[in-house]
CSV table of C-alpha atoms (C1' of nucleotides) in Angstrom, one decimal:
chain,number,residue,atom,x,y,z
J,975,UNK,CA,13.7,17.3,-11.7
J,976,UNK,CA,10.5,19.1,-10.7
J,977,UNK,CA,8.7,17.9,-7.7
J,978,UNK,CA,4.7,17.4,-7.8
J,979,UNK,CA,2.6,19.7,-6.7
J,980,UNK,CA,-0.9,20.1,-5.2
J,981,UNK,CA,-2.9,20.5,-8.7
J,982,UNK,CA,-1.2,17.3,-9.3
J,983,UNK,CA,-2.5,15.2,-6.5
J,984,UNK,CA,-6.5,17.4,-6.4
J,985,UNK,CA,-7.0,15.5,-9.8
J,986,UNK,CA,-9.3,12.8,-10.0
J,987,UNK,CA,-8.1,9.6,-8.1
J,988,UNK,CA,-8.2,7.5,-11.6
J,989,UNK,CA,-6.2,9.8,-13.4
J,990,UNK,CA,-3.8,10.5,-10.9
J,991,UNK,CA,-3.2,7.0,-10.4
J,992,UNK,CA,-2.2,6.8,-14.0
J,993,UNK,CA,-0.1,9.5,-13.8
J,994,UNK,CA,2.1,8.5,-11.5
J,995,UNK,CA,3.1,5.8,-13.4
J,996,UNK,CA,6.7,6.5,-14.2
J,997,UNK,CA,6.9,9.4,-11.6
J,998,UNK,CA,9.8,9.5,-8.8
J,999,UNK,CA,9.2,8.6,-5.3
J,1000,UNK,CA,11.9,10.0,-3.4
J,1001,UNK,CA,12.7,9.1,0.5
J,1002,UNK,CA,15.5,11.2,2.0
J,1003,UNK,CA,17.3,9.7,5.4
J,1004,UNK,CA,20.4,11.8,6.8
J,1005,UNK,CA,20.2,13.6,3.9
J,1006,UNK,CA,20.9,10.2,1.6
J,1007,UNK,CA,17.7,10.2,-1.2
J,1008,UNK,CA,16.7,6.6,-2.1
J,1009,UNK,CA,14.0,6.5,-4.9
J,1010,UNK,CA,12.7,4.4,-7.9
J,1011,UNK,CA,10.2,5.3,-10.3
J,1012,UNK,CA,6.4,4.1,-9.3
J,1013,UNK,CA,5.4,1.0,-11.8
J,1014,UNK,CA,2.3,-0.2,-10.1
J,1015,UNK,CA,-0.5,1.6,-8.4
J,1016,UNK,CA,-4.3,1.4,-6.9
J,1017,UNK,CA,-7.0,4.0,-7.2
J,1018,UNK,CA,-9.5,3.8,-4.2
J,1019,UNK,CA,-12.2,6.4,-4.5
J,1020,UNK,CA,-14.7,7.8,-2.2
J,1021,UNK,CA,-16.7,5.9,0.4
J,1022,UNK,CA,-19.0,4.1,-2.0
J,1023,UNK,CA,-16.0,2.1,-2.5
J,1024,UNK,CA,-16.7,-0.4,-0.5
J,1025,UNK,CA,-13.1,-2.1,-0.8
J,1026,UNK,CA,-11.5,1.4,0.5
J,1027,UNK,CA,-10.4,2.2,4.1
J,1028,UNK,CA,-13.3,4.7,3.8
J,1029,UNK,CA,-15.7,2.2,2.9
J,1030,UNK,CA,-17.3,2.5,6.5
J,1031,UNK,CA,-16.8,6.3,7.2
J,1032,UNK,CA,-14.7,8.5,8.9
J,1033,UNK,CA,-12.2,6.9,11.8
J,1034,UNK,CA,-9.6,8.4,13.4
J,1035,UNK,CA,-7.5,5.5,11.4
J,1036,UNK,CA,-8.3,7.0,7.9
J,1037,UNK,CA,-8.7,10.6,8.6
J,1038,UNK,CA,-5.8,11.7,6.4
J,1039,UNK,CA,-8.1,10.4,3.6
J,1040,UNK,CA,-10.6,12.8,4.2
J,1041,UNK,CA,-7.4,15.8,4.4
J,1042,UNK,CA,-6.4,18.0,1.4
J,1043,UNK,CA,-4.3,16.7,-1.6
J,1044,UNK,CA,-1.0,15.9,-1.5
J,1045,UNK,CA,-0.8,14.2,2.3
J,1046,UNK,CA,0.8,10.9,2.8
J,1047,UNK,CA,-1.8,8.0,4.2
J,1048,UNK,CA,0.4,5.2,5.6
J,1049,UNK,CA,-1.4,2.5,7.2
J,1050,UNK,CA,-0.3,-0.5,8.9
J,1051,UNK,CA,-1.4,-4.1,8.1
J,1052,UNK,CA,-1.4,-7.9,8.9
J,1053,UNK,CA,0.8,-7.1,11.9
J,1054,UNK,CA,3.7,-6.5,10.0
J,1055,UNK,CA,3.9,-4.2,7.0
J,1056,UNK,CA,3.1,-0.5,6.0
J,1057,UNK,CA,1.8,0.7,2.7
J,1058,UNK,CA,2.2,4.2,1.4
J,1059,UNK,CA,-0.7,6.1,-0.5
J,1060,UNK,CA,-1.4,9.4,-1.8
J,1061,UNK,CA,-4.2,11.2,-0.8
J,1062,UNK,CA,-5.9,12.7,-4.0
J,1063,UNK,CA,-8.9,15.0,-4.5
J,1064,UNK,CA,-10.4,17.7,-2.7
J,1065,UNK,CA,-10.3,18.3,1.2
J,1066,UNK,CA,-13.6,16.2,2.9
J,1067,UNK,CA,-14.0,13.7,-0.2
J,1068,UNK,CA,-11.7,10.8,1.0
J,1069,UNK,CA,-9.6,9.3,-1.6
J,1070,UNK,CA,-6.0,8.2,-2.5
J,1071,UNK,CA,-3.6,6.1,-4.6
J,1072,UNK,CA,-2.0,2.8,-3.0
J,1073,UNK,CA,2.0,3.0,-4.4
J,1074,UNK,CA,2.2,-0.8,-5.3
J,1075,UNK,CA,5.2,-0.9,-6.8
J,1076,UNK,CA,9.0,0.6,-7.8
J,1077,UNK,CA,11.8,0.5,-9.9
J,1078,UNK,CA,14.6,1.4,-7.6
J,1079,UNK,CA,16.8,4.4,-8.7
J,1080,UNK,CA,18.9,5.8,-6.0
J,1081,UNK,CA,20.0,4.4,-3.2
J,1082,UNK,CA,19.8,0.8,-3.6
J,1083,UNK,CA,22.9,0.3,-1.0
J,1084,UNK,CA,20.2,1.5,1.7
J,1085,UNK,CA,17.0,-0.7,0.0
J,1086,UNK,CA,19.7,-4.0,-0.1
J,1087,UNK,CA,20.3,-3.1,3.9
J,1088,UNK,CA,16.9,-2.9,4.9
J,1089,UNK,CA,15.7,-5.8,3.0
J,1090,UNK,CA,18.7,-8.2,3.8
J,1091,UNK,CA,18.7,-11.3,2.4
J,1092,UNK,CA,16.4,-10.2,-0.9
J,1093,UNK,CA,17.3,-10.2,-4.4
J,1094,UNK,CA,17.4,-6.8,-6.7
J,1095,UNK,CA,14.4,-7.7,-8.1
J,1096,UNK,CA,12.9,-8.2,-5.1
J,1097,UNK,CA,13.6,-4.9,-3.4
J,1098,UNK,CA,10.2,-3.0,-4.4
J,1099,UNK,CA,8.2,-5.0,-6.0
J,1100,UNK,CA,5.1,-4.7,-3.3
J,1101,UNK,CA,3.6,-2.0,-1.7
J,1102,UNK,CA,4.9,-3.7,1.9
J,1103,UNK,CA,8.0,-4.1,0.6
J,1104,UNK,CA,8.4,-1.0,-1.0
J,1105,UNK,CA,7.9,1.2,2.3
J,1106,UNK,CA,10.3,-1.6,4.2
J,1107,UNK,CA,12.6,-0.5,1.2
J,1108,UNK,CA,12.1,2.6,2.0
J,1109,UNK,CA,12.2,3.1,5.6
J,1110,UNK,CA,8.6,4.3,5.5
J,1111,UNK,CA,6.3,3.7,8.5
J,1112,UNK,CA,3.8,5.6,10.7
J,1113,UNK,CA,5.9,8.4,11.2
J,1114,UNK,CA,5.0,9.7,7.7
J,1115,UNK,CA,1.5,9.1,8.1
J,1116,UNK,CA,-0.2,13.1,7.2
J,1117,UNK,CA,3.2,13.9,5.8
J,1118,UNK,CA,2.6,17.2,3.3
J,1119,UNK,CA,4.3,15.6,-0.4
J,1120,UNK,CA,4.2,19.0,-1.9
J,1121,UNK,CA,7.1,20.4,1.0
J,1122,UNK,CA,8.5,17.7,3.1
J,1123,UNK,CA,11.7,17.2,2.7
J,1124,UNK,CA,11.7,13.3,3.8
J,1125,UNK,CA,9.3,12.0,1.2
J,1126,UNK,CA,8.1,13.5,-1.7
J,1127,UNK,CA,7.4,12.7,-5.6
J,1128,UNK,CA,9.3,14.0,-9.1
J,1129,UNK,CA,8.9,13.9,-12.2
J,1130,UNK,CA,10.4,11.8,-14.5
J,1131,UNK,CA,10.4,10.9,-17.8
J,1132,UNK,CA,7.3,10.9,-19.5
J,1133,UNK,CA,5.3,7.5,-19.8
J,1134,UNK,CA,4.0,5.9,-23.7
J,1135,UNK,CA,0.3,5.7,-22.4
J,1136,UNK,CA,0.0,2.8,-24.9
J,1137,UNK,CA,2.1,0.9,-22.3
J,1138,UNK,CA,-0.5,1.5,-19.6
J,1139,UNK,CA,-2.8,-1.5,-18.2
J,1140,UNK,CA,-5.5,-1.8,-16.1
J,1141,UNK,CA,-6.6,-4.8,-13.6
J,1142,UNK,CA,-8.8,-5.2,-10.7
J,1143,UNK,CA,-7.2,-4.2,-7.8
J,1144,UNK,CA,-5.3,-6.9,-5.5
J,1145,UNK,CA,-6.1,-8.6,-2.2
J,1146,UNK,CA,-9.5,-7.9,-2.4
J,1147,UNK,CA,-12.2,-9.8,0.0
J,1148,UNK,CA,-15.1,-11.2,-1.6
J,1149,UNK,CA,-17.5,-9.7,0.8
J,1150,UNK,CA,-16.7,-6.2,-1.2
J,1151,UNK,CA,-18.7,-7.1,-4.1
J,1152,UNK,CA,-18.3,-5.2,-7.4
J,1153,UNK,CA,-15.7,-2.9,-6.1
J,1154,UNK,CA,-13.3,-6.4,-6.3
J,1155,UNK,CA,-14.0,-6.3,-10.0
J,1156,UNK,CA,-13.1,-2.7,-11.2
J,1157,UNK,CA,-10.3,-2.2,-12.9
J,1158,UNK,CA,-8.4,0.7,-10.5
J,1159,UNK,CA,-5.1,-1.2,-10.6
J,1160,UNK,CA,-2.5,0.5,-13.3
J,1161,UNK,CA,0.8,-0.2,-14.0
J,1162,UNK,CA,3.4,-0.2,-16.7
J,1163,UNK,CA,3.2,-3.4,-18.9
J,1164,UNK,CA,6.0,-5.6,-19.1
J,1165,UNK,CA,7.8,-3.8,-16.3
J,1166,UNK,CA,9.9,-6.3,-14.5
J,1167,UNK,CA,8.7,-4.6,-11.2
J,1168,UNK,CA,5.6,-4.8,-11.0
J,1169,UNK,CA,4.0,-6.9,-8.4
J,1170,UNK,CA,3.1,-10.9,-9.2
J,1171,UNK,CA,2.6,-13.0,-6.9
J,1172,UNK,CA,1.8,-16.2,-8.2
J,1173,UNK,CA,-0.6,-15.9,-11.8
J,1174,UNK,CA,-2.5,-13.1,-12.1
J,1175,UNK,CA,-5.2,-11.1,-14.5
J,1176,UNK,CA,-3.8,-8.0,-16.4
U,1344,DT,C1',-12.7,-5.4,27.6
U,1345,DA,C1',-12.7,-9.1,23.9
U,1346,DT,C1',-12.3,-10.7,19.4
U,1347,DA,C1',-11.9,-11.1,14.3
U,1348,DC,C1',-9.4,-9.8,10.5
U,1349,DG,C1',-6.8,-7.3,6.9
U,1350,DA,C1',-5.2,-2.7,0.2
U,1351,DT,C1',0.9,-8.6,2.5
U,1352,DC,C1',4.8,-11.4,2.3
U,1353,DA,C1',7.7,-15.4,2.6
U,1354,DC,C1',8.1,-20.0,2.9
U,1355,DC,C1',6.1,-24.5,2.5
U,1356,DT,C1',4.4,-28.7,-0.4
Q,982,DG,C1',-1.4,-24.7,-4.7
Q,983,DG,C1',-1.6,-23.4,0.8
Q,984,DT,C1',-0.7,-21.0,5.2
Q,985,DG,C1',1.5,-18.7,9.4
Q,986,DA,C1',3.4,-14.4,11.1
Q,987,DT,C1',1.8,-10.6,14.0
Q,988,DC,C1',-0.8,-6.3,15.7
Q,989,DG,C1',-3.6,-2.0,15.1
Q,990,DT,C1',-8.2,-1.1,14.2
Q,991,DA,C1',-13.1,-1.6,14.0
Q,992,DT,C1',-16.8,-3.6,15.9
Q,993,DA,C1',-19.2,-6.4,19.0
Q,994,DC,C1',-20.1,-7.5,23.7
DNA sequence: TATACGATCACCT
DNA sequence: GGTGATCGTATAC
């Protein structure tokens, strides 16, 4: 299993965010890996995206956005949950791809443990989820994918692009306009993973 | 210094 | 279908 490297994540945000559809996320704690293969995730792109972190410029919140390739952005939200993206394209232009989703792989002792009380099904199935899964928090914020050895990204088996689909992204305010509209969300039809929260397009 | 709110989730009816 | 939890961040005073 080869892990991802930097010309992977320097692609164009849309494109990456289809092509990790079916790669591995891997966490490693104590040297135990816990992974599942991404089902589910968001492109946001640039600062005229007015539903990305970016929307409103640099802060010292969103900075990794605006770092090379490759970085970790996890951000904190509604006072309780972290979400994992992958910063994508070159050094100054911020963008990155919200993980929304897994199928767990390895490790699913660990996942059950930190997300007592859940169903299987219900392990990863969320980007909050997935990083409580996970064990993923601020600490991983800036992390370098391409050579940590805590959290990273394989591939994996190669993904039909037939069985790729596209919806607006999730969550959005109304107040973002158009950028509520585009279709930036991807994720592997039919997959019993993917995120769905009561009935939604796509 | 104060306040409003969010790239969510779980639980309620 | 609706809403409370809970707090870092941005933005307004």
């Amino acid at each position: 299993m080869s892990r991802l490297n930097l010309a992977f994540y320097r692609d164009d945000t849309l494109q990456v965010a289809r092509a990790l559809l079916g790669k591995r996320l891997v966490r490693v704690i104590d040297g135990r890996r816990q992974s599942g293969v991404i089902v589910e995730s968001e492109a946001y792109i640039g600062e005229a995206d007015r539903a990305s972190h970016a929307a409103h410029g640099r802060t010292r919140r969103n900075e990794v956005m605006y770092g090379p390739p490759g970085r970790a952005y996890v951000y904190f939200i509604y006072g309780m949950y972290w979400c994992l993206n992958v910063v994508t394209e070159e050094a100054g232009f911020p963008a990155a791809v919200l993980v929304r989703a897994l199928e767990p792989l390895e490790g699913v002792d660990l996942m059950r443990a930190r997300r007592a009380g859940r169903p299987d099904h219900e392990l990863t199935t969320g980007p909050g989820k997935l990083c409580a899964a996970l064990g993923i928090d601020r600490r991983l914020n800036g992390v370098d994918l391409t050579s940590s050895e805590e959290l990273f990204l394989e591939d994996d088996v190669p993904v039909d692009p037939n069985r790729i689909a596209a919806s607006p992204r999730i969550g959005l305010n109304d107040k973002v306009g158009s950028a509520a509209v585009v279709p930036w969300r991807v994720y592997l039809a039919g997959n019993r993973f993917v995120s769905a929260q009561k009935a939604r397009r796509g």
